[in-house]
CSV table of C-alpha atoms and ligand atoms in Angstrom, one decimal:
chain,number,residue,atom,x,y,z
A,179,MET,CA,-6.7,11.7,-15.1
A,180,ALA,CA,-5.5,7.9,-15.3
A,181,SER,CA,-8.0,5.5,-14.1
A,182,VAL,CA,-6.6,5.0,-10.5
A,183,GLU,CA,-6.8,1.5,-8.7
A,184,TYR,CA,-6.7,1.7,-4.9
A,185,THR,CA,-5.9,-1.1,-2.4
A,186,TRP,CA,-6.1,-1.7,1.2
A,187,LEU,CA,-2.6,-2.0,3.0
A,188,GLY,CA,-2.5,-5.2,4.8
A,189,ARG,CA,-4.9,-5.1,7.4
A,190,SER,CA,-4.0,-1.7,8.4
A,191,GLY,CA,-7.2,0.2,7.4
A,192,LEU,CA,-5.2,2.4,5.2
A,193,LYS,CA,-6.4,2.7,1.5
A,194,ALA,CA,-3.7,3.6,-1.0
A,195,SER,CA,-3.4,4.1,-4.8
A,196,ARG,CA,-1.7,0.8,-6.4
A,197,ILE,CA,1.1,3.1,-7.7
A,198,GLY,CA,2.9,5.3,-5.1
A,199,LEU,CA,5.4,8.0,-5.3
A,200,GLY,CA,9.1,7.3,-4.1
A,201,THR,CA,10.9,10.3,-3.0
A,202,TRP,CA,14.6,9.2,-2.4
A,203,GLN,CA,14.8,11.4,-5.6
A,204,PHE,CA,14.5,14.6,-3.1
A,205,SER,CA,18.2,14.2,-2.2
A,206,PRO,CA,21.7,14.9,-3.5
A,207,SER,CA,21.7,11.2,-4.4
A,208,TRP,CA,19.4,11.6,-7.1
A,209,GLY,CA,19.4,15.4,-7.7
A,210,VAL,CA,15.9,16.9,-6.9
A,211,THR,CA,17.3,19.4,-4.3
A,212,ASP,CA,15.1,22.3,-5.2
A,213,TYR,CA,11.8,22.7,-3.3
A,214,GLU,CA,9.8,24.1,-6.1
A,215,LYS,CA,10.7,21.1,-8.2
A,216,ALA,CA,9.8,18.7,-5.5
A,217,ARG,CA,6.4,20.5,-4.8
A,218,GLU,CA,5.6,20.1,-8.7
A,219,ILE,CA,6.2,16.4,-8.5
A,220,VAL,CA,4.3,16.0,-5.3
A,221,LYS,CA,1.3,18.1,-6.9
A,222,ALA,CA,1.4,15.9,-9.9
A,223,ALA,CA,1.1,12.9,-7.9
A,224,PHE,CA,-2.0,14.1,-5.9
A,225,GLU,CA,-3.6,15.5,-9.3
A,226,ALA,CA,-3.1,11.9,-10.8
A,227,GLY,CA,-4.8,10.3,-7.8
A,228,VAL,CA,-1.6,8.9,-6.5
A,229,ASN,CA,-2.1,9.1,-2.5
A,230,LEU,CA,0.7,7.2,-1.2
A,231,ILE,CA,4.2,8.7,-0.6
A,232,ASP,CA,7.1,7.0,0.5
A,233,THR,CA,10.0,8.7,2.1
A,234,ALA,CA,12.8,7.9,4.6
A,235,ILE,CA,14.9,9.9,7.3
A,236,MET,CA,17.8,9.1,5.3
A,237,TYR,CA,16.7,10.6,2.1
A,238,GLY,CA,18.9,13.8,2.0
A,239,ARG,CA,19.1,13.4,5.8
A,240,GLY,CA,15.6,14.8,6.3
A,241,LEU,CA,15.5,16.9,3.2
A,242,SER,CA,12.8,14.5,1.5
A,243,GLU,CA,10.6,14.5,4.4
A,244,GLU,CA,11.0,18.4,4.9
A,245,PHE,CA,10.0,18.8,1.2
A,246,ILE,CA,6.8,16.7,1.5
A,247,GLY,CA,5.7,18.4,4.8
A,248,ARG,CA,6.2,21.6,3.0
A,249,ALA,CA,4.5,20.6,0.0
A,250,ILE,CA,1.5,19.1,1.7
A,251,ARG,CA,1.0,22.4,3.5
A,252,ASP,CA,1.6,24.7,0.5
A,253,LEU,CA,-0.9,22.6,-1.8
A,254,GLY,CA,-3.4,22.5,0.8
A,255,VAL,CA,-4.0,18.8,0.5
A,256,ASN,CA,-6.5,17.1,2.9
A,257,ARG,CA,-4.2,15.2,5.2
A,258,ASP,CA,-6.8,12.2,5.6
A,259,GLU,CA,-6.7,11.6,1.9
A,260,ILE,CA,-3.0,10.8,1.8
A,261,VAL,CA,-0.8,8.0,3.1
A,262,ILE,CA,2.7,8.9,4.3
A,263,ALA,CA,5.2,6.1,4.8
A,264,THR,CA,8.6,6.8,6.2
A,265,LYS,CA,11.5,5.0,7.5
A,266,ILE,CA,13.8,4.8,10.6
A,267,PRO,CA,17.4,3.6,9.8
A,268,GLY,CA,18.7,0.6,11.0
A,269,GLU,CA,21.2,2.4,13.4
A,270,MET,CA,18.5,4.5,15.1
A,271,LEU,CA,16.6,1.7,16.7
A,272,ASN,CA,17.2,1.6,20.5
A,273,TYR,CA,13.9,2.4,22.4
A,274,ASP,CA,14.7,6.2,23.1
A,275,ASP,CA,15.9,6.8,19.5
A,276,VAL,CA,12.8,5.3,17.8
A,277,PHE,CA,11.0,8.0,19.9
A,278,LYS,CA,13.3,10.8,19.0
A,279,ALA,CA,13.5,9.8,15.4
A,280,THR,CA,9.7,9.7,15.2
A,281,ARG,CA,9.3,13.1,16.8
A,282,ARG,CA,11.8,14.6,14.3
A,283,SER,CA,10.0,13.0,11.4
A,284,LEU,CA,6.7,14.3,12.6
A,285,GLU,CA,8.1,17.8,12.7
A,286,ARG,CA,9.8,17.6,9.2
A,287,LEU,CA,6.6,16.3,7.7
A,288,ARG,CA,4.4,19.0,9.5
A,289,THR,CA,1.9,16.4,10.7
A,290,ASP,CA,0.5,14.7,13.9
A,291,ARG,CA,0.9,11.3,12.7
A,292,ILE,CA,2.8,9.1,10.4
A,293,ASP,CA,0.8,6.5,8.4
A,294,ILE,CA,3.3,3.9,7.9
A,295,MET,CA,6.5,4.0,10.0
A,296,GLN,CA,8.9,1.3,8.5
A,297,VAL,CA,12.3,0.1,9.9
A,298,HIS,CA,14.3,0.9,6.9
A,299,TRP,CA,16.8,-2.1,7.3
A,300,PRO,CA,17.6,-4.4,10.3
A,301,PRO,CA,20.2,-3.2,12.9
A,302,CYS,CA,23.4,-4.7,11.8
A,303,TRP,CA,26.2,-2.8,13.5
A,304,THR,CA,24.3,-1.7,16.7
A,305,ASN,CA,23.2,-5.0,18.0
A,306,THR,CA,19.9,-3.6,19.1
A,307,PRO,CA,17.6,-6.5,20.1
A,308,THR,CA,14.6,-6.9,17.7
A,309,CYS,CA,11.9,-6.5,20.4
A,310,GLU,CA,13.3,-3.5,21.6
A,311,TYR,CA,12.5,-1.3,18.6
A,312,MET,CA,9.3,-3.4,17.7
A,313,ARG,CA,8.1,-2.6,21.2
A,314,ALA,CA,8.8,1.0,20.9
A,315,LEU,CA,7.0,1.1,17.5
A,316,GLU,CA,4.0,-0.6,19.1
A,317,ARG,CA,3.9,2.0,21.9
A,318,LEU,CA,4.0,4.9,19.4
A,319,VAL,CA,1.0,3.2,17.7
A,320,LYS,CA,-0.8,3.1,21.0
A,321,MET,CA,0.0,6.9,21.6
A,322,GLY,CA,-1.6,7.6,18.0
A,323,TYR,CA,1.8,8.9,16.5
A,324,ILE,CA,2.0,6.0,14.1
A,325,GLU,CA,-0.9,4.2,12.2
A,326,ALA,CA,0.9,1.3,11.0
A,327,ILE,CA,4.1,-0.6,11.2
A,328,GLY,CA,6.3,-1.7,8.3
A,329,LEU,CA,9.5,-3.5,7.7
A,330,SER,CA,11.8,-2.8,4.9
A,331,ASP,CA,14.6,-5.0,3.6
A,332,PHE,CA,14.1,-7.6,6.2
A,333,PRO,CA,14.5,-11.4,5.6
A,334,VAL,CA,11.1,-13.3,6.1
A,335,GLU,CA,12.7,-15.2,9.2
A,336,LEU,CA,13.4,-11.8,11.0
A,337,ILE,CA,9.8,-10.4,9.9
A,338,GLU,CA,8.4,-13.5,11.9
A,339,SER,CA,10.6,-12.8,15.0
A,340,ALA,CA,9.9,-9.0,14.8
A,341,ARG,CA,5.9,-10.0,14.6
A,342,ALA,CA,6.2,-12.1,17.6
A,343,CYS,CA,7.4,-9.1,19.7
A,344,LEU,CA,4.2,-7.3,19.2
A,345,ALA,CA,1.4,-8.0,21.8
A,346,SER,CA,-1.6,-6.2,20.1
A,347,GLU,CA,-0.2,-4.8,16.8
A,348,ASP,CA,1.1,-6.4,13.7
A,349,VAL,CA,3.3,-5.7,10.8
A,350,HIS,CA,0.9,-4.8,7.8
A,351,ILE,CA,3.5,-3.8,5.3
A,352,ILE,CA,6.8,-5.0,3.8
A,353,GLN,CA,9.0,-3.1,1.5
A,354,VAL,CA,11.6,-4.8,-0.8
A,355,ARG,CA,13.4,-4.4,-3.9
A,356,PHE,CA,11.2,-5.9,-6.7
A,357,ASN,CA,11.3,-5.2,-10.4
A,358,LEU,CA,11.3,-7.3,-13.8
A,359,VAL,CA,15.1,-7.9,-13.6
A,360,GLU,CA,15.4,-8.3,-9.9
A,361,LEU,CA,13.0,-10.7,-8.9
A,362,GLU,CA,14.5,-12.3,-5.6
A,363,ALA,CA,11.4,-11.0,-3.8
A,364,GLU,CA,9.3,-13.8,-5.5
A,365,LYS,CA,11.1,-16.5,-3.9
A,366,GLU,CA,10.1,-15.8,-0.2
A,367,HIS,CA,8.8,-12.2,0.3
A,368,LEU,CA,5.9,-12.3,-2.2
A,369,PRO,CA,4.3,-15.6,-1.1
A,370,TYR,CA,4.7,-14.7,2.6
A,371,ALA,CA,3.0,-11.3,2.0
A,372,GLU,CA,0.2,-13.1,0.1
A,373,ALA,CA,-0.2,-15.7,2.7
A,374,GLU,CA,-0.1,-13.2,5.6
A,375,ASP,CA,-2.5,-10.7,4.0
A,376,MET,CA,0.3,-7.9,3.8
A,377,SER,CA,1.0,-5.5,1.1
A,378,LEU,CA,4.5,-5.6,-0.5
A,379,LEU,CA,5.8,-2.2,-1.4
A,380,ALA,CA,8.2,-2.8,-4.5
A,381,TRP,CA,11.1,-0.5,-4.4
A,382,SER,CA,13.3,0.4,-7.6
A,383,PRO,CA,10.2,-0.9,-9.5
A,384,LEU,CA,11.7,0.6,-12.7
A,385,ALA,CA,15.2,-1.0,-11.8
A,386,LYS,CA,16.1,2.8,-11.4
A,387,GLY,CA,15.4,3.2,-15.1
A,388,ALA,CA,17.6,0.5,-16.4
A,389,VAL,CA,14.8,-1.6,-17.7
A,390,LEU,CA,13.3,1.2,-19.8
A,391,GLY,CA,16.2,1.1,-22.2
A,392,LYS,CA,16.6,4.9,-22.1
A,393,TYR,CA,20.3,4.9,-21.7
A,394,SER,CA,22.8,3.5,-24.1
A,395,MET,CA,25.9,1.6,-23.2
A,396,GLU,CA,27.7,4.9,-23.9
A,397,ASP,CA,25.7,6.8,-21.6
A,398,LEU,CA,27.0,4.8,-18.6
A,399,GLU,CA,30.2,6.6,-18.8
A,400,GLY,CA,28.8,9.9,-17.9
A,401,MET,CA,26.3,8.7,-15.0
A,402,ASN,CA,27.2,10.8,-12.0
A,403,ASP,CA,24.1,10.0,-9.4
A,404,VAL,CA,23.4,7.2,-7.3
A,405,ARG,CA,23.3,4.9,-10.2
A,406,SER,CA,26.9,5.2,-11.1
A,407,GLY,CA,28.0,2.6,-8.6
A,408,ASP,CA,24.8,0.4,-9.0
A,409,PRO,CA,25.5,-3.1,-10.2
A,410,LEU,CA,22.5,-2.8,-12.5
A,411,PHE,CA,24.5,-0.3,-14.6
A,412,HIS,CA,27.6,-2.4,-14.6
A,413,PRO,CA,28.3,-2.9,-18.5
A,414,ASP,CA,28.0,-6.9,-17.8
A,415,ASN,CA,24.6,-6.5,-16.4
A,416,TYR,CA,23.3,-3.4,-18.2
A,417,ARG,CA,24.1,-5.2,-21.8
A,418,GLN,CA,21.6,-8.0,-20.7
A,419,ILE,CA,19.1,-5.6,-19.2
A,420,LEU,CA,19.0,-3.8,-22.6
A,421,ARG,CA,17.7,-7.1,-24.1
A,422,VAL,CA,14.7,-7.0,-22.0
A,423,ALA,CA,14.3,-3.3,-22.5
A,424,GLU,CA,14.0,-3.8,-26.2
A,425,VAL,CA,10.9,-6.1,-25.6
A,426,VAL,CA,9.4,-3.7,-23.1
A,427,LYS,CA,9.8,-1.0,-25.7
A,428,GLU,CA,8.3,-3.1,-28.4
A,429,LEU,CA,5.3,-3.9,-26.2
A,430,ALA,CA,4.9,-0.3,-25.3
A,431,SER,CA,4.7,0.7,-28.9
A,432,ARG,CA,2.2,-2.3,-29.7
A,433,LEU,CA,0.0,-1.6,-26.8
A,434,GLY,CA,0.1,2.2,-27.0
A,435,LYS,CA,1.7,2.7,-23.6
A,436,THR,CA,5.2,4.0,-22.4
A,437,PRO,CA,7.9,1.5,-21.3
A,438,ALA,CA,7.6,2.7,-17.8
A,439,GLN,CA,3.8,1.9,-17.9
A,440,ILE,CA,4.5,-1.6,-19.2
A,441,VAL,CA,7.2,-2.3,-16.6
A,442,LEU,CA,5.0,-1.0,-13.7
A,443,ASN,CA,1.7,-2.7,-15.1
A,444,TRP,CA,3.8,-6.0,-15.2
A,445,LEU,CA,4.3,-5.8,-11.4
A,446,LEU,CA,0.6,-4.9,-10.8
A,447,SER,CA,-0.4,-7.9,-12.8
A,448,TYR,CA,1.9,-10.1,-10.8
A,449,SER,CA,0.0,-10.1,-7.6
A,450,PRO,CA,-2.7,-8.0,-6.0
A,451,VAL,CA,-0.5,-7.4,-2.9
A,452,VAL,CA,2.2,-5.6,-4.8
A,453,VAL,CA,2.2,-1.9,-4.7
A,454,PRO,CA,5.2,-0.4,-6.7
A,455,ILE,CA,6.5,3.0,-5.4
A,456,PRO,CA,8.5,4.4,-8.5
A,457,GLY,CA,10.6,7.6,-7.8
A,458,ALA,CA,10.2,10.4,-10.3
A,459,LYS,CA,12.4,13.4,-11.3
A,460,ASN,CA,9.7,15.6,-13.0
A,461,PRO,CA,5.9,15.9,-12.9
A,462,GLN,CA,5.6,14.1,-16.5
A,463,GLN,CA,7.2,10.8,-15.0
A,464,VAL,CA,4.6,10.9,-12.3
A,465,MET,CA,1.8,11.4,-14.5
A,466,GLU,CA,3.1,8.6,-16.8
A,467,ASN,CA,3.6,6.0,-14.0
A,468,ALA,CA,0.1,6.8,-12.6
A,469,GLY,CA,-1.1,5.6,-16.1
A,470,ALA,CA,0.1,2.1,-15.3
A,471,MET,CA,-3.1,1.6,-13.4
A,472,GLY,CA,-6.5,0.8,-14.7
A,473,TRP,CA,-5.6,-1.8,-17.5
A,474,ARG,CA,-3.9,-5.1,-17.7
A,475,ILE,CA,-1.1,-6.2,-19.8
A,476,PRO,CA,-2.2,-9.1,-22.1
A,477,GLU,CA,-1.3,-12.5,-20.5
A,478,ARG,CA,0.7,-13.7,-23.3
A,479,ASP,CA,3.0,-10.6,-23.2
A,480,TRP,CA,3.5,-10.9,-19.4
A,481,TRP,CA,4.7,-14.3,-19.7
A,482,ARG,CA,6.9,-13.3,-22.6
A,483,LEU,CA,8.6,-10.6,-20.3
A,484,TYR,CA,8.7,-13.1,-17.5
A,485,GLU,CA,10.5,-15.7,-19.2
A,486,LEU,CA,13.0,-13.3,-20.9
A,487,ALA,CA,13.6,-11.7,-17.6
A,488,ARG,CA,14.3,-15.0,-15.9
A,489,SER,CA,16.8,-16.1,-18.6
A,490,ILE,CA,19.2,-13.2,-18.0
A,491,LYS,CA,21.9,-13.7,-15.3
A,492,LEU,CA,22.8,-10.5,-13.5
A,493,THR,CA,25.7,-10.5,-11.0
A,494,ARG,CA,26.6,-8.3,-8.0
A,495,VAL,CA,30.1,-9.2,-8.0
A,496,THR,CA,31.3,-6.3,-10.2
A,497,PHE,CA,35.0,-5.8,-9.2
B,798,NAP,N1,13.5,0.6,1.3
B,798,NAP,C1,14.6,0.7,0.7
B,798,NAP,O1,15.6,0.1,1.1
B,798,NAP,C2,14.6,1.4,-0.7
B,798,NAP,C3,15.6,1.3,-1.5
B,798,NAP,C4,15.4,2.1,-2.6
B,798,NAP,C5,14.3,2.8,-2.9
B,798,NAP,N2,13.3,2.9,-2.1
B,798,NAP,C6,12.1,3.6,-2.4
B,798,NAP,O2,11.6,3.3,-3.8
B,798,NAP,C7,11.6,4.4,-4.5
B,798,NAP,C8,11.7,4.0,-6.0
B,798,NAP,O3,13.0,3.5,-6.2
B,798,NAP,P1,14.2,4.0,-6.8
B,798,NAP,O4,14.3,5.5,-6.7
B,798,NAP,O5,15.5,3.2,-6.6
B,798,NAP,O6,14.1,3.6,-8.4
B,798,NAP,P2,12.9,3.5,-9.5
B,798,NAP,O7,11.6,4.0,-9.1
B,798,NAP,O8,13.0,2.2,-10.0
B,798,NAP,O9,13.5,4.6,-10.7
B,798,NAP,C9,13.4,5.9,-10.5
B,798,NAP,C10,14.1,6.6,-11.7
B,798,NAP,O10,13.5,6.2,-13.0
B,798,NAP,C11,13.4,7.2,-13.7
B,798,NAP,N3,12.1,7.4,-14.2
B,798,NAP,C12,10.9,7.5,-13.2
B,798,NAP,N4,9.7,7.5,-13.9
B,798,NAP,C13,10.1,7.4,-15.5
B,798,NAP,C14,9.3,7.3,-16.6
B,798,NAP,N5,8.1,7.6,-16.4
B,798,NAP,N6,10.0,7.5,-17.6
B,798,NAP,C15,11.4,7.3,-17.7
B,798,NAP,N7,12.2,7.2,-16.5
B,798,NAP,C16,11.6,7.4,-15.3
B,798,NAP,C17,14.0,8.6,-13.1
B,798,NAP,O11,15.3,8.8,-13.3
B,798,NAP,P3,15.9,9.6,-14.7
B,798,NAP,O12,14.7,10.4,-15.2
B,798,NAP,O13,17.1,10.2,-14.1
B,798,NAP,O14,16.3,8.5,-15.5
B,798,NAP,C18,13.8,8.2,-11.6
B,798,NAP,O15,14.6,8.9,-10.7
B,798,NAP,C19,12.5,5.5,-3.8
B,798,NAP,O16,12.3,6.7,-4.3
B,798,NAP,C20,12.3,5.3,-2.5
B,798,NAP,O17,11.2,5.7,-2.1
B,798,NAP,C21,13.4,2.1,-1.0
């Protein structure tokens, strides 16, 4: 077993492995739609000491939560030893919908409590007032259905407003995109999480695999999953990312690690509040990703990657 590192998630009292398991992969978007496959991925995570599972109502419209609930039951895992984080989408945030969505999640996850309920993204089309959903979440904490509240993809100003709505609870977890080639979170979110004693769950920590250099420019043509429309894999961007991937691979071979371990360890080394939640398509990837814990990339190599990553210029204007 990899040497597992654990951390407290903000001031929530929840203790999680520093590397979690993302499960958007359990959906048609990524392709793991077979329960047995999903169960083997979850099993590998628990066997490797990874106890934090991130899911969302939107992943496969309940499929990911359903698979996790079944897997936890079938594997006979001690519920108290795992941390389940799920998310309510920004369109289901009026007071009653927060309750209804939580009840459905509890059913799919086959559990009596959700450790971390995150708002997946702020409401942008439904005009739901911030305090309406924050107070609903606070009530659910009081009732014991939720252990901790998290906010995903919220700008810092809105996190502040959302926290101000709470009377006796707080936000302990923020979740944002953060990886070697998409570093925007270092500008505001990371310093904020550090100053406020929050954990920062880093999504797409492998840049959806782009930064591992496992796909050639020619492979981009045949991509038929969620990545086909992702700016990371637009040739103008991907060409530059491959330059970073070359160094990642070189370091991996010198340090006796894999590219994924280098990239995840780079994030772990960035700040103690960062908790990457890589997705995985098979048990081997889970075990490999868990092996990013328990060691540190040499400082010189960390800086070399950082400077190189800062030198590339990605664009989201791809058409
Ligand atoms: N809050 C949000 O808005 C939000 C948004 C996105 C994601 N998330 C969460 O973050 C999690 C992770 O993000 P993500 O799925 O976007 O991307 P990611 O973790 O950066 O990349 C995952 C993909 O990388 C490849 N991979 C994983 N481990 C590998 C390894 N050891 N070696 C080689 N390839 C490996 C796999 O794809 P292939 O094998 O097919 O290459 C896998 O599907 C999601 O599952 C989800 O829980 C949250």
